[in-house]
Amino acid sequence: MATPPREGSAVVVGEKGCSLSSAAVYSVSRGLSKLFIDPVALKKLCQRKNQPSKPVSNTAVVQGCILTVEESRATLAVLLNKFVISEFPVRPVIPLLIQKTLVLAAGFETIDFGSSQAFLASLCRLNEERCHEIGVTEEEIAVLENSYASSIAVCALLDCCASALVRVSDAVAALSSEAARVDVSLFDLPVSDIGLTIKDESDVAASMKAFLYGSKLAGKLDSEPFAEIPEVHGTLREAVRVLHGRTRVELNTSVKSKKVVGSGIHGKESAFAASALRLAIAIQYMSEASYGRAELVVASVVGEELRSKVGEVFQKECHCIAALKNDVDSIKRASFNYVPLLHQVYDLLVKFREILAWEAALALFAIEVDESVEKAAVVPLESSKSEKKSEKKKKTTLGKGTSIVRQLLKERLSLEADASLENVMNLVRVAHYLAGAFDPKDSELDTLIGNLKEIVESNGGRRLPKILKGSRDFGKEQMAIRERAFSVIVGVFKKHGAVALDTPAFELRETLMGKYGEDSKLIYDLADQGGELCSLRYDLTVPFARYLAMNNINALKRYQIAKVYRRDNPSKGRYREFYQCDFDIAGQYELMEPDFEVVRVLTELLNELSIGDYEIKLNHRKLLDGMLEICGIPSEKFRTVCSSIDKLDKQTFEYVKKELVEDKGLTSEIAERIGDFVKKRGPPLEILSELTSEGSQFLGNSEAVVALDELKILFTALDKSKCLNRVVFDLSLARGLDYYTGVIFEAVFKGTTQVGSIAAGGRYDNLVGMFSGKAVPAVGVSLGIERVFTIMEQLEKDRNQVIRATETQVLVAILGKGLALAAELVSELWDAKIKAEFGLTKRVMNHITRAKQTGIPWMVIVGESELQDGVVKLKSIETYKEEVFQRDKIVEELQRRLGIN
C-alpha cells in the first residue's frame, strides 16, 4: 500500500518523472496535504506556443452532480492533474483557480460537477471571481467533460482505503483464529509456484501461518468462516489489485479526444463500475466472513455469564451486517449511475471496516479474559525455578506473530484513556477506536501495516532462519533485473576504456580509518585475527587508492562492481551490505579532462538504465572552503561544518542552523551568512555567472577563484557534450567524506520512489598519497546500485510486467517418464547452443502451464505416438499452433526459428 502523505505535507502535480497516486488523492481529500502545481509545469502552461481557441461563453448544462466534501476535494485534485498533463493548449487560469479553491476551508459541497459551465460557475462563486471574465475554451471543455474526474477520484479513495485493509484483515483473522482455537492446518496450502493453487490464496495462507507460527492455542475448530479465509481474503486481494491498476493508469492518463461526452454509457466509467462491483462483492464476502468469525470468537469467551453479555453487546452495536446484502444488491442496480455506485461501494467499505474492528476488539477481549493464555513474555523474576516450570505448564502461548499483533493493537488502544478491555461495555469504544485506526487518515496506520508486513516476511509458514536486518536475498525475478542492470553498467564502463579490478572485502583497519570523516563510525570492525585489526570495506575508493599505492601505479582507468558494508540504520533502499559500481580515472591529465568524463559516464549510466528523471547536484570542495573562509569560519572547523551543511537535502536550514550554533560552536550571524550562500542552486552557467559577476565575494578568495575557473571549463565541456541539462549547481552540496579535494557531485532520483541519492563522487587528489607519499590525482563516481534496483523493481511492478527469470527458449515435454529419451533430445539442443529445459509428466497441460508461467516460447512434445512415428511436435506457446517434424530435423528447425547459426 502507498500510504498517504502526512498532515502538513505537499502533493505536487506536473513534476517531471512523478505521477499522482491514490494515496495522494486521499490525502488531499482529507485535508492532510496541500496540492500545488509544479513551477516548471506551470511555466510551460503559460508559455505554450499554440494558443487556445476563443473562450466559449456557454455550454449545455448536464444533470447536476454534487459530491461529498471529501469526494469534491479528490475530484479537484484529479482535475488539476488532468489540466497540467493535458496535451491540449489549455490556459493556466482554470488550474490556478482549482489550486486556489483547494486552499479554502469550506464550500466544497456546493461545487457542481455536472457540466463544465456549472463547475466553473460554482468555482467562481466560491472564490468571488467573475465567471464571464474567465470563460472556458473548447479544449478546456474537453478536459473537464472527458476526464471522468469524479469517477477516478472516488476510485482513488476506494483504492487507498481498500489497500490498507488487505494486510490488516489477515492479521485480525489470525487473532480471531487464536481466540477461537482454530486448526492451523486449515492454512496448509501448496505454494502457487507449482500451479495447484491461486497465488493470492496461497499468499493469504502463508500469511496466516506466519502470524500463527508457534501458537499453542491451535485446536480442532474448522468452521467455514475460518476455513474459507484463503479464498475470501484472496478474492479481496485480487479485486483491490485490479482496481489499483486501473486507477493508477487513469489518474495519470491525459485526455486524448476533444469530443465532449454527453449522456449514455462510457467505456472508461463502465470499466470502473465493473472493477468497483467486483470489489463490492469481495467486500460483502469479507464482511460476512469477518462477522461469522466474530460470532465464533464470542462463543469462545470463557464464562457463560460473560459470554452472554459480550454477545448481547455485539449483537446490539454491530448492526451494519444486516443491511450489507441489500447494499450490494442496490449497487448492482446502480451499475450505470457511476458516481453514486462508486460512493455506495465506498460506504460498503466503511461498514466492512467497522465489522473488522469489532472482530479485532472481540478477539482481543476473548484472549485478555482467558487466564489460560500466557500474555507476559517474561516470567516474574521472584518466581522460583519450580514455580516457573509449573507456570509454563499451565499457560498456553499465542503465535509469535499474533502475540505481536495483540501488542500492537493494545498499544494503539492505550492512546484512548478509557479503552480498557476489562469492561465489556468498553468494547463499543474499542471497536470504534479500531475502526478509526484502520482508516488511512490515521497517521499511525502505515506504521501498523509496516509492522504486520515485517511479521509476515520475517516469520514464514515454516520457521526458517531469519535474515539479518539491512541485508536481503534476491529471488529469480530480482536477479533478472540485477543482471540486466549490471550488463548495462559494465557496457558503459567498457565503452569508456575502463579495465576491471577486484579487491578484498576486508582491509586493515588502519587503511580505512581517517578517510571518511564522521562516517568512520559506520565502519564494520572484525574480530582480531592473528594480531591484525581488520574492517569490512566501507567503499571501493579507498581500497582502489591503496591498490595504486601498493603497486606504484601512476595512471589507471578502472571499474569495480562489488559489495561494501556499513553499520547503518536500515531503511528503504538503504542496506548494511550492498553493491557499489565504481568508475575512477587516476593520473595526470589536462585540467578537468577526467572530471568531465566521469560526470558524462554517470549521465550515460542513469539514461541507459531507464529509471526516469534525475538530477546531478554539483559543487566544488575549494569553493566550499572559500565560502566558509568568507563567512569567517576557522579552517579546522571546515570539515565538521560541511558535514552539517550536507544534511540540507534531508533537513531544513533551521535544523542545520541549530546544529551549527549549538553543536559546532558558530555564532547565529555566521550561520545566517552560510545560509545565504548554500541556498543558491540552479542551472550551472547561470549560477556560475552570478558567482563570477562584479562585486562577488568569491572573487576575493584565491581558493574560490581556482574552483570557479575549473567549473567554467567543466560546464563548457558538459554543455558541448549535451548533458549539462542534467546538472544543477548546488552550493549546499558538501559531501562529508574527508578525501575530496575538487569537484563533488551527487545524483538524485526525482521520481515517486523515495530512495535519496543514487550516485555520488568527486575528485580526490591526495588519497593515494596518504598511503605512498606520492601524489596521484584521481576522480571517480560510485553508483548506489541497490537504490537503483529499488527504483527498477518498483517500475516493473507499476507496469504490471511479468519478469522472466530465465532465458530458456525451448521446453522439451516428454509425455511419460522416459528420462533417457529426454536426456538424448535435450542434450542435442544444448550442444546446438539452444537454451532448453525438459520435463517428464504424462499431463500435457502441466507442460504448457510451466511454459506459460516461465515465459518459454517453444515446446517440443514427444509422446508414445510421436515416438513410434519418429517425429516430434513443435508448439508455439504464443499462437498455440503445432507442427510435426521428423525427429532428426527438429534441432535444425529450432536453430532457424531462433536465429542461431
Short mmCIF file of C-alpha atoms in Angstrom, two decimals, residues 351-711:
data_model
loop_
_atom_site.label_atom_id
_atom_site.label_comp_id
_atom_site.label_asym_id
_atom_site.label_seq_id
_atom_site.Cartn_x
_atom_site.Cartn_y
_atom_site.Cartn_z
CA LYS A 351 -19.09 -0.80 7.00
CA PHE A 352 -16.63 -3.62 6.44
CA ARG A 353 -14.00 -1.65 8.34
CA GLU A 354 -16.41 -1.37 11.28
CA ILE A 355 -17.14 -5.10 11.25
CA LEU A 356 -13.43 -5.88 11.06
CA ALA A 357 -12.82 -3.55 14.01
CA TRP A 358 -15.46 -5.42 16.02
CA GLU A 359 -13.81 -8.74 15.15
CA ALA A 360 -10.46 -7.37 16.36
CA ALA A 361 -11.97 -5.94 19.55
CA LEU A 362 -13.72 -9.22 20.39
CA ALA A 363 -10.61 -11.31 19.68
CA LEU A 364 -8.52 -9.07 21.94
CA PHE A 365 -11.19 -9.29 24.66
CA ALA A 366 -11.52 -13.09 24.44
CA ILE A 367 -7.76 -13.56 24.72
CA GLU A 368 -7.47 -11.00 27.51
CA VAL A 369 -10.04 -12.62 29.78
CA ASP A 370 -8.76 -16.16 29.14
CA GLU A 371 -6.48 -16.87 32.09
CA SER A 372 -5.05 -19.95 30.38
CA VAL A 373 -3.34 -17.77 27.79
CA GLU A 374 0.14 -16.53 28.60
CA LYS A 375 0.21 -12.79 27.99
CA ALA A 376 3.54 -11.80 29.54
CA ALA A 377 6.64 -12.64 27.56
CA VAL A 378 8.77 -12.84 30.74
CA VAL A 379 8.03 -14.85 33.91
CA PRO A 380 8.42 -12.69 37.10
CA LEU A 381 11.96 -12.84 38.49
CA GLU A 382 10.82 -13.57 42.07
CA SER A 383 9.36 -16.91 40.98
CA SER A 384 11.38 -19.99 41.81
CA LYS A 385 12.52 -22.47 39.18
CA SER A 386 9.83 -24.94 40.08
CA GLU A 387 7.22 -22.18 40.09
CA LYS A 388 8.34 -21.07 36.63
CA LYS A 389 8.03 -24.61 35.28
CA SER A 390 4.57 -25.11 36.74
CA GLU A 391 3.51 -21.68 35.44
CA LYS A 392 4.66 -22.55 31.95
CA LYS A 393 2.76 -25.82 32.04
CA LYS A 394 -0.46 -24.05 32.97
CA LYS A 395 -0.19 -21.37 30.32
CA THR A 396 -0.61 -21.67 26.58
CA THR A 397 1.00 -19.19 24.23
CA LEU A 398 -0.09 -17.19 21.24
CA GLY A 399 1.71 -17.47 17.94
CA LYS A 400 4.81 -15.33 17.60
CA GLY A 401 3.11 -13.17 15.02
CA THR A 402 -0.28 -12.85 16.71
CA SER A 403 1.34 -12.01 20.04
CA ILE A 404 2.94 -9.01 18.32
CA VAL A 405 -0.37 -8.11 16.63
CA ARG A 406 -2.09 -8.19 20.03
CA GLN A 407 0.59 -5.94 21.50
CA LEU A 408 0.45 -3.51 18.56
CA LEU A 409 -3.31 -3.13 18.84
CA LYS A 410 -3.18 -2.78 22.63
CA GLU A 411 -0.57 -0.04 22.28
CA ARG A 412 -2.91 1.77 19.91
CA LEU A 413 -5.77 1.44 22.39
CA SER A 414 -3.64 2.92 25.15
CA LEU A 415 -3.94 6.22 23.34
CA GLU A 416 -7.56 6.35 24.49
CA ALA A 417 -7.86 6.69 28.25
CA ASP A 418 -10.97 4.54 28.79
CA ALA A 419 -10.25 1.81 26.21
CA SER A 420 -9.91 -0.89 28.85
CA LEU A 421 -10.57 -4.48 27.86
CA GLU A 422 -11.70 -5.46 31.36
CA ASN A 423 -15.03 -3.73 30.94
CA VAL A 424 -17.48 -5.31 28.49
CA MET A 425 -19.21 -2.02 27.71
CA ASN A 426 -15.86 -0.58 26.68
CA LEU A 427 -15.97 -2.98 23.71
CA VAL A 428 -18.03 -0.35 21.90
CA ARG A 429 -15.35 2.29 22.42
CA VAL A 430 -12.58 -0.15 21.48
CA ALA A 431 -14.34 -1.20 18.25
CA HIS A 432 -14.98 2.44 17.35
CA TYR A 433 -11.36 3.37 18.01
CA LEU A 434 -10.02 0.45 15.97
CA ALA A 435 -12.29 1.37 13.05
CA GLY A 436 -10.60 4.78 13.06
CA ALA A 437 -7.17 3.20 13.42
CA PHE A 438 -7.80 1.12 10.26
CA ASP A 439 -8.60 4.27 8.22
CA PRO A 440 -5.68 5.71 6.16
CA LYS A 441 -6.35 9.14 7.70
CA ASP A 442 -4.83 7.74 10.92
CA SER A 443 -1.18 8.80 10.86
CA GLU A 444 -0.09 5.55 12.54
CA LEU A 445 -1.75 3.15 10.08
CA ASP A 446 1.26 2.98 7.76
CA THR A 447 3.44 2.06 10.76
CA LEU A 448 0.99 -0.68 11.76
CA ILE A 449 0.90 -2.07 8.21
CA GLY A 450 4.70 -1.95 8.04
CA ASN A 451 4.90 -3.93 11.28
CA LEU A 452 2.41 -6.50 10.00
CA LYS A 453 4.37 -6.84 6.78
CA GLU A 454 7.56 -7.36 8.76
CA ILE A 455 5.89 -10.13 10.80
CA VAL A 456 4.88 -11.98 7.65
CA GLU A 457 8.21 -11.51 5.90
CA SER A 458 10.33 -12.45 8.92
CA ASN A 459 8.21 -15.38 10.10
CA GLY A 460 7.31 -17.59 7.13
CA GLY A 461 4.92 -20.56 7.17
CA ARG A 462 7.76 -22.87 8.16
CA ARG A 463 10.15 -21.21 10.57
CA LEU A 464 13.27 -20.57 8.53
CA PRO A 465 16.44 -18.75 9.62
CA LYS A 466 15.92 -15.01 9.73
CA ILE A 467 17.99 -12.79 7.50
CA LEU A 468 20.00 -10.01 9.13
CA LYS A 469 18.42 -6.54 9.05
CA GLY A 470 19.94 -4.40 6.36
CA SER A 471 20.65 -7.35 4.07
CA ARG A 472 18.46 -9.13 1.58
CA ASP A 473 18.08 -12.22 -0.57
CA PHE A 474 17.33 -11.84 -4.25
CA GLY A 475 14.82 -14.12 -5.94
CA LYS A 476 14.86 -15.18 -9.55
CA GLU A 477 12.90 -12.16 -10.83
CA GLN A 478 15.06 -9.73 -8.87
CA MET A 479 18.22 -11.40 -10.15
CA ALA A 480 16.96 -10.98 -13.70
CA ILE A 481 16.66 -7.22 -13.10
CA ARG A 482 20.10 -7.10 -11.44
CA GLU A 483 21.83 -8.98 -14.24
CA ARG A 484 20.23 -6.71 -16.82
CA ALA A 485 21.38 -3.64 -14.89
CA PHE A 486 24.91 -4.95 -14.40
CA SER A 487 25.14 -5.70 -18.12
CA VAL A 488 24.21 -2.08 -18.94
CA ILE A 489 26.65 -0.70 -16.36
CA VAL A 490 29.62 -2.82 -17.47
CA GLY A 491 28.85 -1.91 -21.09
CA VAL A 492 29.07 1.82 -20.31
CA PHE A 493 32.29 1.38 -18.32
CA LYS A 494 33.97 -0.63 -21.07
CA LYS A 495 32.82 1.84 -23.72
CA HIS A 496 34.99 4.41 -21.94
CA GLY A 497 38.04 2.15 -21.87
CA ALA A 498 37.95 1.13 -18.20
CA VAL A 499 39.51 -2.14 -17.02
CA ALA A 500 38.11 -4.36 -14.27
CA LEU A 501 39.64 -4.55 -10.78
CA ASP A 502 38.76 -6.52 -7.64
CA THR A 503 39.96 -6.07 -4.08
CA PRO A 504 39.34 -7.97 -0.79
CA ALA A 505 36.08 -7.44 1.11
CA PHE A 506 38.11 -6.54 4.21
CA GLU A 507 41.10 -4.28 4.76
CA LEU A 508 43.43 -3.49 7.61
CA ARG A 509 41.57 -1.14 9.91
CA GLU A 510 44.37 1.44 9.66
CA THR A 511 43.81 1.56 5.89
CA LEU A 512 40.21 2.71 6.28
CA MET A 513 40.33 4.95 9.35
CA GLY A 514 40.64 8.70 8.92
CA LYS A 515 39.25 8.71 5.37
CA TYR A 516 35.52 9.17 5.93
CA GLY A 517 35.16 11.97 8.48
CA GLU A 518 32.22 11.50 10.84
CA ASP A 519 31.05 8.48 8.83
CA SER A 520 34.01 6.47 10.13
CA LYS A 521 31.70 5.33 12.94
CA LEU A 522 29.81 3.26 10.35
CA ILE A 523 32.80 1.03 9.54
CA TYR A 524 32.28 -2.64 10.43
CA ASP A 525 35.19 -3.89 12.58
CA LEU A 526 36.06 -7.61 12.57
CA ALA A 527 37.34 -9.70 15.46
CA ASP A 528 41.11 -9.77 15.95
CA GLN A 529 42.61 -12.49 13.76
CA GLY A 530 46.27 -13.28 14.34
CA GLY A 531 47.18 -9.80 15.55
CA GLU A 532 45.73 -7.93 12.54
CA LEU A 533 42.89 -5.50 13.17
CA CYS A 534 40.59 -5.74 10.15
CA SER A 535 37.42 -3.99 8.98
CA LEU A 536 34.97 -4.60 6.17
CA ARG A 537 35.45 -2.13 3.36
CA TYR A 538 33.23 0.95 3.59
CA ASP A 539 33.54 1.81 -0.10
CA LEU A 540 35.62 0.87 -3.14
CA THR A 541 37.56 4.13 -3.45
CA VAL A 542 39.94 3.75 -0.51
CA PRO A 543 40.85 0.14 -1.50
CA PHE A 544 41.49 1.45 -5.04
CA ALA A 545 43.84 4.13 -3.71
CA ARG A 546 45.59 1.53 -1.56
CA TYR A 547 46.00 -0.71 -4.63
CA LEU A 548 47.56 2.14 -6.66
CA ALA A 549 49.97 2.98 -3.85
CA MET A 550 50.98 -0.65 -3.21
CA ASN A 551 51.70 -1.32 -6.87
CA ASN A 552 53.30 2.07 -7.66
CA ILE A 553 50.73 2.73 -10.41
CA ASN A 554 50.62 6.32 -11.67
CA ALA A 555 47.67 6.11 -14.06
CA LEU A 556 44.68 3.77 -14.36
CA LYS A 557 41.10 3.97 -15.61
CA ARG A 558 39.26 1.22 -13.76
CA TYR A 559 35.82 -0.01 -12.83
CA GLN A 560 34.79 -2.28 -9.97
CA ILE A 561 31.43 -3.78 -9.03
CA ALA A 562 31.48 -5.30 -5.57
CA LYS A 563 29.79 -5.35 -2.16
CA VAL A 564 30.58 -2.84 0.58
CA TYR A 565 29.46 -2.78 4.21
CA ARG A 566 28.19 -0.07 6.54
CA ARG A 567 26.96 -0.32 10.13
CA ASP A 568 24.00 1.89 9.29
CA ASN A 569 20.31 2.04 10.24
CA PRO A 570 18.48 0.09 7.51
CA SER A 571 15.63 1.80 5.64
CA LYS A 572 14.02 1.61 2.20
CA GLY A 573 16.83 1.49 -0.34
CA ARG A 574 19.43 1.68 2.46
CA TYR A 575 21.25 -1.51 3.45
CA ARG A 576 24.20 -2.66 5.52
CA GLU A 577 25.50 -4.84 2.72
CA PHE A 578 25.13 -3.52 -0.80
CA TYR A 579 26.80 -3.30 -4.18
CA GLN A 580 28.63 -0.27 -5.45
CA CYS A 581 29.59 0.26 -9.06
CA ASP A 582 32.69 2.45 -9.26
CA PHE A 583 34.36 4.17 -12.20
CA ASP A 584 37.62 6.03 -11.49
CA ILE A 585 40.32 7.77 -13.52
CA ALA A 586 43.71 8.17 -11.81
CA GLY A 587 46.71 10.00 -13.23
CA GLN A 588 47.92 13.33 -14.62
CA TYR A 589 45.63 14.80 -17.31
CA GLU A 590 44.68 18.15 -18.75
CA LEU A 591 42.65 20.34 -16.41
CA MET A 592 39.11 18.91 -15.85
CA GLU A 593 39.60 16.24 -18.54
CA PRO A 594 38.81 13.22 -16.29
CA ASP A 595 36.22 15.19 -14.28
CA PHE A 596 34.23 15.76 -17.47
CA GLU A 597 34.38 12.11 -18.49
CA VAL A 598 33.32 10.83 -15.08
CA VAL A 599 30.24 13.10 -15.00
CA ARG A 600 29.47 12.10 -18.59
CA VAL A 601 29.71 8.41 -17.61
CA LEU A 602 27.25 8.99 -14.78
CA THR A 603 24.67 10.55 -17.13
CA GLU A 604 25.09 7.64 -19.57
CA LEU A 605 24.57 5.10 -16.77
CA LEU A 606 21.37 6.69 -15.49
CA ASN A 607 20.00 7.29 -19.01
CA GLU A 608 20.62 3.72 -20.20
CA LEU A 609 19.19 2.20 -17.02
CA SER A 610 15.91 3.98 -17.91
CA ILE A 611 14.91 4.70 -14.31
CA GLY A 612 13.22 8.04 -15.03
CA ASP A 613 14.03 11.62 -14.18
CA TYR A 614 17.07 12.55 -12.12
CA GLU A 615 19.42 15.46 -11.48
CA ILE A 616 23.11 15.68 -10.68
CA LYS A 617 23.88 18.20 -7.95
CA LEU A 618 27.44 19.52 -8.36
CA ASN A 619 29.75 21.70 -6.30
CA HIS A 620 33.47 22.18 -5.69
CA ARG A 621 35.27 21.49 -2.42
CA LYS A 622 37.55 24.53 -2.86
CA LEU A 623 34.51 26.71 -3.47
CA LEU A 624 33.04 25.39 -0.23
CA ASP A 625 36.23 26.11 1.66
CA GLY A 626 36.33 29.61 0.15
CA MET A 627 32.74 30.18 1.16
CA LEU A 628 33.44 29.10 4.75
CA GLU A 629 36.53 31.30 4.88
CA ILE A 630 34.48 34.27 3.64
CA CYS A 631 31.96 33.56 6.42
CA GLY A 632 34.76 33.75 8.99
CA ILE A 633 34.99 30.08 9.95
CA PRO A 634 38.43 28.79 11.05
CA SER A 635 39.93 26.15 8.73
CA GLU A 636 39.98 23.47 11.43
CA LYS A 637 36.17 23.60 11.50
CA PHE A 638 35.68 23.34 7.73
CA ARG A 639 35.02 19.59 7.65
CA THR A 640 32.69 19.45 10.64
CA VAL A 641 30.68 22.41 9.30
CA CYS A 642 30.49 20.71 5.88
CA SER A 643 29.02 17.59 7.47
CA SER A 644 26.17 19.75 8.81
CA ILE A 645 25.65 21.56 5.50
CA ASP A 646 25.45 18.18 3.75
CA LYS A 647 22.24 17.45 5.69
CA LEU A 648 20.31 20.18 3.88
CA ASP A 649 18.92 17.67 1.37
CA LYS A 650 17.04 15.99 4.24
CA GLN A 651 16.66 18.75 6.87
CA THR A 652 15.50 22.37 6.88
CA PHE A 653 18.05 25.15 7.21
CA GLU A 654 16.62 25.98 10.64
CA TYR A 655 17.55 22.48 11.82
CA VAL A 656 21.04 22.77 10.31
CA LYS A 657 21.47 26.26 11.75
CA LYS A 658 20.62 24.97 15.21
CA GLU A 659 23.23 22.22 14.84
CA LEU A 660 25.85 24.72 13.62
CA VAL A 661 25.24 27.03 16.56
CA GLU A 662 24.62 24.56 19.39
CA ASP A 663 26.87 21.65 18.37
CA LYS A 664 29.52 23.23 16.15
CA GLY A 665 30.01 26.45 18.12
CA LEU A 666 29.26 29.02 15.41
CA THR A 667 27.53 32.30 16.08
CA SER A 668 24.00 32.84 14.80
CA GLU A 669 25.23 35.59 12.46
CA ILE A 670 27.83 33.29 10.82
CA ALA A 671 25.24 30.54 10.44
CA GLU A 672 22.92 33.01 8.69
CA ARG A 673 25.73 34.05 6.32
CA ILE A 674 26.28 30.39 5.45
CA GLY A 675 22.52 30.11 4.81
CA ASP A 676 22.64 32.98 2.31
CA PHE A 677 25.28 31.08 0.28
CA VAL A 678 24.01 27.49 0.47
CA LYS A 679 20.53 28.45 -0.75
CA LYS A 680 22.00 29.21 -4.18
CA ARG A 681 21.21 26.45 -6.70
CA GLY A 682 20.15 26.31 -10.32
CA PRO A 683 21.40 25.97 -13.92
CA PRO A 684 25.22 25.72 -13.80
CA LEU A 685 26.09 28.52 -16.22
CA GLU A 686 23.59 30.93 -14.63
CA ILE A 687 24.85 30.34 -11.07
CA LEU A 688 28.46 30.46 -12.29
CA SER A 689 27.79 33.79 -13.97
CA GLU A 690 26.30 35.14 -10.72
CA LEU A 691 29.27 33.95 -8.64
CA THR A 692 31.80 35.49 -11.04
CA SER A 693 29.98 38.77 -11.61
CA GLU A 694 31.47 42.06 -10.44
CA GLY A 695 31.17 42.51 -6.70
CA SER A 696 31.00 38.78 -5.90
CA GLN A 697 32.71 37.97 -2.59
CA PHE A 698 34.14 34.81 -4.14
CA LEU A 699 36.41 36.81 -6.44
CA GLY A 700 38.38 37.96 -3.41
CA ASN A 701 39.18 34.42 -2.30
CA SER A 702 42.01 32.61 -4.11
CA GLU A 703 40.65 29.09 -3.44
CA ALA A 704 37.22 30.07 -4.71
CA VAL A 705 38.68 31.66 -7.87
CA VAL A 706 40.55 28.42 -8.72
CA ALA A 707 37.32 26.46 -8.23
CA LEU A 708 35.26 28.82 -10.39
CA ASP A 709 37.83 28.68 -13.22
CA GLU A 710 37.76 24.86 -13.13
CA LEU A 711 33.98 24.78 -13.08
#
